[in-house]
Amino acid sequence: MANGGYARPPTLADVAQLAGVAVSTVSRALSRPERVNEHTRIRVQSAARSLKYVPNASARALSSGRKGTIAVLVPDITNPFYFGIIRGTQHALKAAGYIQVLVDTEESGESELALLTKLQQSCDGAILAAPRLSDARIAELGKLIPIVTINRPQAGIGSVVIDTTQGVVQGVEHLVSLGHKRIVYVPGPATSWSSDRRWKAILKLTERLPFEAIRVPAFAPTVASGTAAADAVVNTGASACITFNDLLAIGMLQRFAERGIRVPRDLSILGCDDIFGSDFCSPPLTTLTAPIEQAGRVAVSILLEDPENRRPQNVLLPTHLTVRETTGPAGA
Amino acid sequence: MANGGYARPPTLADVAQLAGVAVSTVSRALSRPERVNEHTRIRVQSAARSLKYVPNASARALSSGRKGTIAVLVPDITNPFYFGIIRGTQHALKAAGYIQVLVDTEESGESELALLTKLQQSCDGAILAAPRLSDARIAELGKLIPIVTINRPQAGIGSVVIDTTQGVVQGVEHLVSLGHKRIVYVPGPATSWSSDRRWKAILKLTERLPFEAIRVPAFAPTVASGTAAADAVVNTGASACITFNDLLAIGMLQRFAERGIRVPRDLSILGCDDIFGSDFCSPPLTTLTAPIEQAGRVAVSILLEDPENRRPQNVLLPTHLTVRETTGPAGA
DNA sequence: ATGAAAGCGCTAACAA
DNA sequence: TTGTTAGCGCTTTCAT
């Protein structure tokens, strides 16, 4: 057979014929049952059932304009932080009857642009998690298709931001109260808005708290990069560090173990996000717990509530300090 | 405006008009450039570019039957094991020009059936990771749409199986050589083919190796369930255990730490999968390393190579033992 | 090599 | 309430 043995699925017309009504009636009976006589509704529905009718999404999208899908773009599916986001979006999307199209942009703005351009016609909207794209590009895309960003607020576009500022304050106060006078920040990707934001929050705190803030060069936000980051941190002579994310912190923990540097006795580490694994690494990580999954859910609700972005919502989600075992007294 | 401020995207007709050719020519120039005069091809392409033309996937799918999407169903996006699968499928799918539709079936066969039925018309095929569905149902679905399963082989359907048998042999030999005489298996979901398979492999080994195999009741394959599993294992009096997956093992590790049971001094644990986190939990987990990501990639290639399932391929991927620090001599 | 035209399956006016 | 009909944007014969 032409289609390789897969039977042609029944169409509205088939159902219509079996039920003895017009296709438009079937269409209504199935998508807006209240607009149809109860009697015919039942007839149509049972006909559809007996034929195992399943609506063709492409046809529906073509004629109605509604695609029933939302694209979710993440920089790296490998990263447990984004797992959390995905979990949140998936859940909310499913509840709202949408299908999630998941796309990995490989930490590249180019890729984000190319993929979203391609997807603009196939989705009702998109959620961009921590986009690496420039503000201008995002604004441009926002004109093509409804967009909500995560961790990248921007005028005119819906967004949800996991605001670590509050968490950073708690974290630094925790470290300073432990006697740390020199704290080093380990940044993430240069294009990461969050990373920049965290560093600024730390810097600002030097104005009112007795400590010195320094930072090392930027690192990829991965466990593997933790090795280099650890060495860089040791070279600063700081007694405590705050990392862009937990992945880096976990990688550093491994490197410190190798080098015989004891945490927190020799060095305190404060992570960020509280991802899967942060609670069972060794030692368990003190970190800034982020409502990751919630961020995904909220992004979906913003997108679906106000799809036209008439009055784009911007939601701020707070983080808080979770003290475990990687932070301790300075110079102990 | 009717569509909430989003401009109507250019269509083939717009491009055709600008280029001064027929729509069919534009269609060819764009999708099969070799079937068109070089001169017109260039004209058309530049017209398309200047209009920022993006093909409408729904329209294309409707008229051609090709949707350009593949559904990937996983029982639980939360589970790092499936992250690995997703990563693999995503990568391979993107390389082949397909879009991945990710679906979480919440460990429910019902849900798998319902979702796949709904998606059958919108996807060119589906990958079912560790489906909970009955064989009969899977066969039925396989008649509707090309399917490849992961960790659930079945006649007439493409599949990739991460075959732990070999790993289990290595693992048990490792344990037995360490002097363990009584080994307990901690099963995963009752509907899991893999879990059953592992237990059978262990049982079989009792025929030729000097140890006794027992098992505790089934547990959800999560860190949280590790608590109950740990207690159950302790009650058996065994000196070593093999768990359905690493998630359970990690949860057990935490529980043992709470109860003051030293691993591996008091009890050895052997996990399964080698997921993210297995190398940095405390102590690092001895486990059966599975080529998770590869499984996802292979599933895609099977699906795309032989979409009609004419000669369904069944690929077996071996696992191997990775010794870390949760296994040690018995009764030390 | 190119154009004209017939659908693909569905929704949404518009009529009845 | 129901039927008729005109597309939605594209691919694909079939002519030319």
XYZ file of C-alpha atoms (C1' of nucleotides) in Angstrom:
696
model
C 0.000 0.000 0.000
C 0.959 3.571 -0.493
C 1.193 4.411 3.139
C 3.106 1.347 4.135
C 0.307 -0.656 5.617
C -1.164 1.984 7.855
C -4.869 2.344 7.250
C -6.321 5.704 6.318
C -7.817 6.997 9.517
C -11.500 7.882 9.522
C -12.381 11.503 8.849
C -15.213 13.739 9.806
C -16.890 12.812 6.542
C -16.872 9.139 7.484
C -18.470 9.911 10.798
C -20.976 12.196 9.119
C -21.996 9.503 6.714
C -22.394 6.894 9.406
C -24.399 9.244 11.559
C -26.430 10.503 8.638
C -25.647 14.183 9.199
C -23.469 16.865 7.633
C -19.780 17.190 8.425
C -20.322 20.559 9.998
C -22.764 19.005 12.389
C -20.217 16.410 13.316
C -17.628 19.096 13.802
C -19.930 20.922 16.169
C -21.119 17.834 17.962
C -17.537 16.984 18.710
C -15.999 20.325 19.543
C -18.991 22.280 20.829
C -21.535 19.719 21.939
C -23.757 22.363 23.463
C -24.471 23.808 20.039
C -26.176 20.711 18.884
C -29.344 18.809 19.556
C -28.848 16.260 22.300
C -30.241 13.567 20.094
C -27.902 14.176 17.177
C -25.034 14.723 19.561
C -25.431 11.239 20.904
C -25.760 9.774 17.429
C -22.644 11.548 16.237
C -20.601 10.699 19.270
C -21.418 7.052 19.090
C -20.664 7.010 15.371
C -17.317 8.655 16.073
C -16.577 6.146 18.761
C -17.443 3.150 16.687
C -15.198 4.406 13.902
C -12.463 5.257 16.416
C -12.401 8.703 14.992
C -9.487 10.903 16.021
C -9.406 14.505 14.821
C -6.596 15.457 12.520
C -4.620 18.147 14.277
C -3.059 19.501 11.102
C -6.379 20.017 9.424
C -7.805 21.606 12.486
C -4.836 23.895 12.851
C -4.960 24.848 9.213
C -8.542 25.916 9.265
C -8.823 27.308 12.751
C -5.367 28.733 13.294
C -5.092 27.054 16.686
C -2.319 24.506 16.761
C -2.698 23.150 20.253
C 1.023 23.089 20.849
C 3.426 25.251 22.820
C 7.155 25.233 22.219
C 9.495 25.120 25.182
C 13.062 26.105 24.430
C 15.784 25.278 26.910
C 19.517 25.872 26.557
C 20.442 22.364 27.663
C 18.181 19.417 28.391
C 21.111 17.801 30.103
C 20.962 20.323 32.891
C 18.785 19.233 35.817
C 17.728 22.807 36.351
C 15.888 22.715 33.062
C 14.492 19.292 33.842
C 12.649 21.069 36.584
C 11.366 23.710 34.214
C 10.290 21.101 31.708
C 8.509 19.151 34.358
C 6.589 22.254 35.335
C 5.647 23.265 31.820
C 4.717 19.744 30.844
C 2.382 19.463 33.752
C 0.661 22.774 33.228
C 0.480 22.357 29.482
C -1.074 18.961 29.703
C -3.656 20.210 32.150
C -4.599 22.932 29.685
C -4.879 20.493 26.813
C -1.761 21.559 25.017
C 1.055 19.485 23.665
C 4.585 20.394 24.584
C 7.193 20.672 21.890
C 10.534 20.457 23.577
C 13.566 22.001 21.982
C 17.182 22.072 23.083
C 18.994 25.158 21.862
C 22.432 24.072 22.985
C 23.205 27.288 24.801
C 23.150 29.173 21.533
C 21.253 32.323 20.680
C 21.591 31.551 16.990
C 19.973 28.252 17.505
C 17.167 29.804 19.509
C 16.452 32.221 16.724
C 16.559 29.629 13.977
C 14.396 27.128 15.799
C 11.814 29.573 16.963
C 11.558 31.054 13.508
C 10.874 27.611 12.163
C 8.397 26.839 14.899
C 6.493 30.101 14.851
C 3.952 28.655 12.438
C 3.470 25.400 14.238
C 2.917 26.608 17.765
C 0.460 28.795 19.551
C 3.218 30.218 21.671
C 6.645 29.668 23.122
C 8.367 29.588 26.452
C 11.995 30.586 26.381
C 13.941 29.379 29.371
C 16.969 31.538 30.043
C 17.310 32.657 26.437
C 20.760 33.600 25.230
C 19.292 35.885 22.593
C 19.651 39.654 22.595
C 16.783 41.778 23.869
C 16.162 43.109 20.384
C 15.826 39.652 18.908
C 13.465 38.548 21.620
C 11.313 41.600 21.049
C 11.256 40.796 17.344
C 10.209 37.212 17.937
C 7.615 38.434 20.370
C 5.923 40.210 17.506
C 5.629 36.987 15.565
C 4.331 34.709 18.271
C 3.293 34.962 21.923
C 6.330 34.490 24.113
C 7.030 34.135 27.795
C 10.584 34.079 29.052
C 12.017 32.504 32.156
C 14.893 34.272 33.883
C 15.107 36.994 31.321
C 12.670 39.820 31.956
C 12.037 42.266 29.200
C 9.616 45.086 28.575
C 6.587 44.120 26.551
C 7.020 40.416 27.030
C 5.605 38.110 29.659
C 8.204 36.690 31.987
C 8.853 34.792 35.127
C 12.025 35.397 36.999
C 13.430 33.294 39.754
C 14.804 36.153 41.713
C 17.886 35.064 43.549
C 18.493 38.525 44.925
C 16.747 37.699 48.130
C 18.463 34.352 48.339
C 21.828 35.923 47.660
C 21.284 38.335 50.524
C 20.486 35.455 52.850
C 23.430 33.522 51.545
C 25.972 36.268 51.911
C 24.704 37.136 55.365
C 25.069 33.491 56.269
C 28.640 33.446 54.994
C 29.585 36.752 56.592
C 28.110 35.697 59.904
C 30.330 32.645 59.649
C 33.295 35.003 59.518
C 34.085 34.992 55.811
C 35.738 38.216 54.715
C 36.570 37.412 51.154
C 33.935 35.787 49.009
C 34.407 34.782 45.410
C 31.645 34.451 42.848
C 31.888 31.793 40.155
C 29.886 33.099 37.190
C 27.988 31.085 34.613
C 27.688 31.829 30.891
C 28.504 35.396 29.922
C 25.136 35.740 28.200
C 23.224 34.643 31.263
C 21.096 37.364 32.700
C 20.778 35.484 35.983
C 24.484 35.153 36.438
C 24.970 38.841 35.981
C 22.129 39.572 38.310
C 23.623 37.427 41.043
C 26.986 39.078 40.820
C 25.402 42.521 41.045
C 23.468 41.456 44.123
C 26.671 40.302 45.783
C 28.510 43.482 44.858
C 25.747 45.592 46.250
C 25.998 43.817 49.554
C 29.608 44.883 49.985
C 28.172 48.324 50.662
C 26.604 47.249 53.907
C 28.350 44.063 54.910
C 32.004 43.699 55.941
C 33.378 41.498 53.172
C 35.225 41.709 49.923
C 33.625 40.371 46.743
C 35.718 39.094 43.902
C 35.010 36.920 40.970
C 36.757 34.453 38.728
C 36.216 34.188 34.952
C 33.025 32.725 33.515
C 32.491 28.968 33.323
C 30.132 26.676 31.539
C 27.377 25.759 34.017
C 28.314 22.099 34.161
C 29.763 19.589 36.583
C 32.745 19.174 34.289
C 33.610 22.853 34.464
C 33.656 22.557 38.220
C 37.186 21.230 38.035
C 38.618 24.363 36.476
C 36.390 26.544 38.590
C 37.627 24.878 41.766
C 41.228 25.521 40.899
C 40.476 29.124 40.025
C 38.712 29.629 43.320
C 41.575 28.161 45.310
C 43.941 30.586 43.639
C 41.958 33.564 44.854
C 42.678 32.699 48.441
C 39.045 33.315 49.338
C 37.557 31.355 52.216
C 34.112 31.001 50.645
C 32.547 30.951 47.241
C 29.135 31.304 45.678
C 28.598 29.512 42.415
C 26.289 30.368 39.553
C 24.612 27.007 39.922
C 24.688 23.710 41.753
C 26.183 21.855 38.842
C 29.360 23.887 39.125
C 29.333 23.499 42.884
C 29.032 19.728 42.651
C 31.878 19.593 40.191
C 33.973 21.716 42.484
C 33.201 19.443 45.399
C 34.649 16.543 43.464
C 37.747 18.507 42.572
C 38.297 19.622 46.142
C 38.024 16.046 47.303
C 40.710 15.098 44.803
C 42.962 17.884 45.934
C 42.426 17.130 49.577
C 40.742 20.442 50.262
C 38.177 19.927 52.984
C 34.729 21.453 52.640
C 33.650 23.407 54.600
C 36.690 23.294 56.879
C 39.080 24.775 54.327
C 36.550 26.382 52.050
C 32.833 27.027 52.129
C 30.669 26.596 49.045
C 27.246 28.009 48.429
C 25.421 26.759 45.361
C 22.399 28.013 43.549
C 19.137 26.331 42.469
C 18.886 23.228 44.638
C 18.697 20.781 41.802
C 18.326 17.023 41.921
C 21.477 15.779 43.563
C 22.241 18.814 45.690
C 20.871 17.065 48.733
C 22.819 13.854 48.341
C 26.193 14.951 47.043
C 29.035 14.831 49.482
C 28.836 16.838 51.550
C 25.256 17.897 50.873
C 25.237 21.330 49.346
C 24.222 24.528 51.036
C 22.339 26.309 48.298
C 19.789 28.884 47.240
C 16.642 26.881 46.707
C 14.702 27.941 43.639
C 11.074 27.116 42.838
C 12.101 25.669 39.509
C 9.088 23.604 38.683
C 6.804 26.396 39.736
C 8.598 28.697 37.318
C 7.628 26.391 34.489
C 4.040 26.225 35.606
C 3.748 29.952 36.020
C 5.282 30.580 32.613
C 2.587 28.447 31.057
C -0.185 30.182 32.909
C 1.077 33.594 31.854
C 1.260 32.464 28.278
C -2.181 30.943 28.203
C -3.974 33.567 30.217
C -2.951 36.449 28.064
C -1.857 34.936 24.779
C -1.900 38.205 22.937
C 0.469 39.748 25.422
C -1.824 42.700 25.813
C -0.692 43.342 29.317
C 2.344 41.112 29.672
C 2.726 39.813 33.162
C 6.028 39.697 34.942
C 6.204 37.370 37.867
C 8.992 37.296 40.401
C 9.582 34.061 42.265
C 11.717 34.291 45.383
C 14.447 31.884 46.432
C 15.621 31.068 49.896
C 18.718 29.769 51.569
C 18.900 26.087 52.366
C 21.761 25.395 54.714
C 23.278 21.958 54.445
C 26.876 20.990 54.959
C 29.154 22.857 52.589
C 29.272 26.069 54.555
C 31.030 26.556 57.872
C 33.113 28.960 59.938
C 35.923 30.797 58.183
C 39.516 29.808 58.897
C 38.476 26.999 61.187
C -7.047 42.954 14.868
C -8.598 39.567 14.738
C -5.484 37.668 15.579
C -4.443 39.883 18.426
C -1.825 41.932 16.706
C 0.129 39.138 15.154
C 0.586 39.724 11.441
C -0.571 37.137 8.946
C 2.580 35.340 7.912
C 3.479 35.265 4.215
C 2.302 32.242 2.258
C 3.528 30.453 -0.799
C 1.141 32.578 -2.833
C 2.812 35.748 -1.608
C 6.185 34.427 -2.584
C 4.852 33.284 -5.940
C 3.468 36.693 -6.687
C 6.662 38.465 -5.751
C 8.737 36.054 -7.796
C 6.296 36.142 -10.679
C 5.806 32.391 -10.850
C 3.122 29.873 -9.902
C 2.737 28.564 -6.369
C 3.584 25.078 -7.492
C 6.885 26.353 -8.779
C 7.610 28.001 -5.479
C 6.731 24.809 -3.687
C 9.222 22.889 -5.815
C 11.903 25.522 -5.676
C 11.749 25.390 -1.908
C 11.366 21.708 -1.203
C 13.023 20.130 -4.237
C 15.344 22.757 -5.667
C 16.810 20.317 -8.157
C 13.519 20.052 -9.964
C 13.588 23.632 -10.997
C 15.547 25.872 -13.286
C 18.511 27.402 -11.488
C 17.423 30.849 -12.540
C 13.913 30.576 -11.174
C 15.202 28.819 -8.113
C 17.315 31.808 -7.235
C 14.476 34.206 -7.899
C 12.119 32.235 -5.735
C 14.547 31.766 -2.915
C 15.384 35.395 -2.726
C 11.721 36.320 -2.834
C 11.073 33.889 0.007
C 13.918 35.340 1.988
C 12.858 38.919 1.519
C 9.362 38.041 2.660
C 10.745 35.998 5.571
C 8.651 33.148 4.372
C 8.300 30.204 6.743
C 6.403 27.153 5.569
C 3.244 26.321 7.447
C 3.749 22.906 8.957
C 0.059 22.176 9.341
C -0.687 22.857 5.706
C 2.255 20.802 4.623
C 1.258 17.943 6.877
C -2.305 18.079 5.683
C -1.452 17.814 2.038
C 1.579 15.582 2.200
C 0.821 13.400 5.172
C 4.268 14.013 6.646
C 4.088 15.786 9.969
C 7.758 16.192 10.764
C 7.238 15.307 14.395
C 7.933 12.244 16.484
C 6.319 11.641 19.852
C 8.433 10.445 22.739
C 6.500 8.977 25.640
C 8.219 8.505 28.963
C 6.714 7.253 32.207
C 8.210 10.039 34.299
C 10.124 13.093 33.158
C 11.275 13.505 36.710
C 13.395 10.403 36.495
C 16.975 11.096 35.399
C 17.032 7.816 33.554
C 14.479 9.191 31.122
C 16.310 12.478 30.931
C 19.039 10.456 29.345
C 16.652 8.887 26.885
C 15.142 12.245 26.036
C 18.543 13.733 25.495
C 19.373 10.956 23.063
C 16.126 11.154 21.124
C 16.207 14.920 21.011
C 19.664 14.897 19.551
C 18.976 12.295 16.902
C 15.606 13.745 16.023
C 16.960 17.205 15.565
C 19.741 15.909 13.352
C 17.142 14.215 11.174
C 15.041 17.358 10.907
C 12.246 16.189 13.159
C 10.614 17.908 16.036
C 10.268 16.061 19.308
C 6.950 15.986 21.063
C 7.621 15.033 24.631
C 4.944 13.392 26.692
C 4.913 12.269 30.297
C 2.627 9.328 30.868
C 2.911 9.305 34.640
C 3.710 5.627 34.887
C 0.276 4.779 33.578
C -0.618 2.466 30.754
C -4.021 4.118 30.459
C -2.380 7.418 29.946
C -0.026 5.994 27.348
C -2.931 4.643 25.398
C -4.998 7.797 25.586
C -2.150 10.102 24.653
C -0.834 8.018 21.840
C -4.296 7.631 20.410
C -4.655 11.367 20.410
C -1.229 11.871 18.922
C -1.414 9.227 16.250
C -2.633 11.760 13.708
C -0.133 14.426 14.566
C 3.072 12.446 14.513
C 4.995 10.413 12.004
C 5.879 7.928 14.662
C 6.376 7.334 18.360
C 9.015 6.129 20.741
C 7.700 4.459 23.855
C 10.195 4.362 26.659
C 9.500 1.522 29.048
C 5.791 1.385 28.251
C 3.487 0.091 30.959
C 0.964 -1.014 28.363
C 0.082 -4.624 27.661
C 1.642 -6.357 24.696
C -1.704 -6.531 22.952
C -2.271 -2.807 23.263
C 1.165 -2.034 21.966
C 0.606 -4.273 18.981
C -2.676 -2.494 18.318
C -1.078 0.919 18.452
C 1.684 -0.344 16.240
C -0.862 -0.878 13.515
C -1.926 2.737 13.695
C 1.441 4.405 13.737
C 5.105 3.379 13.518
C 6.380 2.595 16.972
C 9.699 1.766 18.545
C 9.869 0.748 22.163
C 12.689 1.059 24.641
C 13.114 -1.672 27.224
C 10.075 -3.562 26.103
C 10.788 -5.903 23.187
C 7.871 -7.309 21.301
C 7.406 -9.264 18.121
C 6.573 -7.176 15.096
C 7.665 -3.906 16.640
C 11.029 -2.173 16.530
C 12.742 -2.023 19.871
C 15.889 -1.236 21.708
C 16.613 -2.978 24.916
C 19.228 -2.061 27.418
C 20.071 -5.584 28.350
C 21.158 -5.713 31.933
C 21.555 -9.464 31.871
C 25.219 -9.206 31.163
C 25.642 -6.464 33.727
C 23.720 -8.460 36.299
C 26.057 -11.401 35.750
C 29.048 -9.182 36.298
C 27.406 -7.606 39.303
C 26.462 -10.836 41.001
C 29.873 -12.331 40.339
C 31.380 -9.228 41.876
C 29.187 -9.591 44.946
C 29.736 -13.330 45.275
C 33.466 -12.958 44.911
C 33.237 -10.471 47.770
C 31.791 -13.276 49.871
C 28.102 -12.405 49.804
C 25.926 -15.490 50.227
C 22.537 -13.929 50.439
C 21.606 -11.262 47.937
C 18.311 -9.432 47.862
C 16.752 -7.841 44.808
C 14.719 -4.672 45.162
C 12.220 -4.651 42.273
C 10.768 -1.646 40.487
C 7.203 -1.265 39.183
C 5.331 -4.517 38.750
C 4.594 -3.650 35.131
C 8.234 -3.060 34.328
C 9.613 -5.571 31.899
C 13.165 -4.627 32.838
C 12.618 -5.231 36.495
C 11.282 -8.673 35.838
C 14.124 -9.414 33.501
C 16.706 -8.451 36.098
C 15.209 -10.660 38.738
C 15.148 -13.601 36.364
C 18.785 -13.050 35.518
C 19.680 -13.091 39.189
C 17.621 -16.210 39.828
C 19.272 -17.990 36.988
C 22.677 -17.269 38.431
C 21.832 -19.150 41.601
C 22.167 -22.260 39.471
C 25.854 -21.829 39.034
C 26.978 -19.454 41.746
C 26.998 -20.156 45.489
C 24.470 -17.641 46.766
C 20.879 -17.354 47.707
C 18.622 -14.901 45.880
C 15.639 -13.351 47.560
C 13.520 -10.350 46.870
C 11.440 -7.796 48.671
C 8.123 -6.401 47.408
C 7.991 -3.968 44.499
C 8.735 -0.279 44.987
C 8.209 2.865 43.020
C 11.488 3.641 41.263
C 12.134 6.837 43.173
C 14.512 8.221 45.750
C 11.612 8.612 48.132
C 10.773 4.928 47.977
C 14.335 4.179 48.941
C 13.431 4.716 52.556
C 10.931 1.891 52.705
C 13.082 -0.261 50.489
C 16.055 0.177 52.795
C 14.098 -0.956 55.791
C 12.734 -3.940 53.913
C 16.211 -4.948 52.855
C 17.566 -4.726 56.373
C 14.838 -7.048 57.552
C 15.898 -9.752 55.148
C 19.258 -10.046 56.828
C 20.997 -10.119 53.469
C 24.515 -8.748 53.240
C 24.082 -7.281 49.782
C 21.332 -5.952 47.575
C 20.764 -5.132 43.961
C 18.226 -2.443 43.216
C 16.012 -1.983 40.206
C 17.528 1.427 39.620
C 19.920 3.992 41.012
C 17.157 6.228 42.273
C 16.107 3.571 44.748
C 19.724 2.917 45.647
C 20.369 6.571 46.358
C 17.274 6.776 48.514
C 18.406 3.712 50.407
C 21.822 5.218 50.953
C 20.212 8.165 52.665
C 18.105 5.918 54.824
C 21.038 3.769 55.821
C 22.979 6.864 56.788
C 20.068 7.881 59.036
C 19.912 4.474 60.627
C 23.635 4.285 61.128
C 24.060 1.371 58.808
C 27.429 1.636 57.146
C 27.761 1.031 53.413
C 29.501 -1.125 52.311
C 30.789 -2.277 55.691
C 27.415 -3.482 56.951
C 25.674 -3.820 53.636
C 26.663 -3.664 49.999
C 24.470 -1.954 47.415
C 24.569 -2.382 43.699
C 22.460 0.020 41.652
C 21.349 -0.041 38.081
C 21.610 2.536 35.261
C 24.376 4.881 36.355
C 22.275 8.000 36.219
C 23.271 11.574 36.913
C 24.183 11.630 40.568
C 25.329 8.037 40.935
C 28.933 9.129 40.787
C 28.677 11.838 43.394
C 26.295 10.461 45.976
C 27.789 9.321 49.212
C 29.371 6.895 48.962
C 29.521 6.847 45.155
C 27.385 4.057 43.848
C 28.579 0.788 42.401
C 26.187 0.263 39.551
C 25.377 -1.327 36.222
C 26.182 1.366 33.718
C 23.632 1.614 30.937
C 24.090 3.389 27.606
C 20.980 5.442 28.228
C 21.512 8.238 25.789
C 22.556 5.806 23.115
C 19.313 3.932 23.625
C 17.410 7.080 22.724
C 19.516 7.687 19.655
C 19.195 4.127 18.455
C 15.450 4.146 18.960
C 15.208 7.145 16.674
C 17.367 5.587 14.024
C 15.307 2.410 14.033
C 12.131 4.413 13.709
C 13.382 6.589 10.897
C 15.225 3.953 8.956
C 12.319 1.627 8.639
C 9.258 3.727 9.341
C 6.886 1.165 7.970
C 8.197 -1.470 10.325
C 8.634 -3.850 7.456
C 11.433 -5.619 9.130
C 11.353 -4.317 12.656
C 14.766 -4.118 14.166
C 15.501 -5.194 17.682
C 18.670 -3.841 19.129
C 20.253 -5.056 22.326
C 22.511 -2.653 24.169
C 24.778 -4.194 26.787
C 25.490 -2.790 30.230
C 28.575 -3.219 32.315
C 29.529 -3.109 35.933
C 31.013 0.087 37.282
C 32.543 -0.510 40.673
C 32.578 2.480 42.968
C 32.250 2.486 46.703
C 29.010 0.899 47.803
C 30.143 -2.677 47.470
C 32.660 -4.416 49.709
C 33.479 -7.678 51.443
C 30.681 -9.512 53.204
C 30.544 -9.530 56.958
C 33.579 -7.298 57.267
C 10.669 23.309 -16.608
C 6.441 25.431 -15.341
C 1.496 26.269 -14.597
C -3.325 25.052 -13.460
C -6.105 22.838 -10.476
C -7.608 19.332 -7.382
C -7.671 18.073 -3.021
C -5.797 16.957 2.221
C -9.591 17.280 6.776
C -11.330 20.619 9.188
C -13.737 25.089 10.800
C -16.618 28.917 10.229
C -19.477 31.892 8.007
C -23.804 31.936 5.877
C -28.313 29.979 4.544
C -32.107 27.487 5.315
C -30.614 23.364 15.030
C -28.610 21.783 10.801
C -26.741 21.872 6.059
C -23.973 24.093 2.344
C -19.960 25.989 1.058
C -15.808 28.441 0.941
C -11.507 28.438 2.193
C -6.909 27.541 5.428
C -1.633 26.794 2.806
C 0.470 23.373 0.864
C 1.741 19.236 -2.246
C 0.933 16.763 -6.197
C -0.875 15.046 -10.297
C -1.661 16.326 -14.886
C -1.217 19.352 -18.709
C 1.422 22.353 -21.326
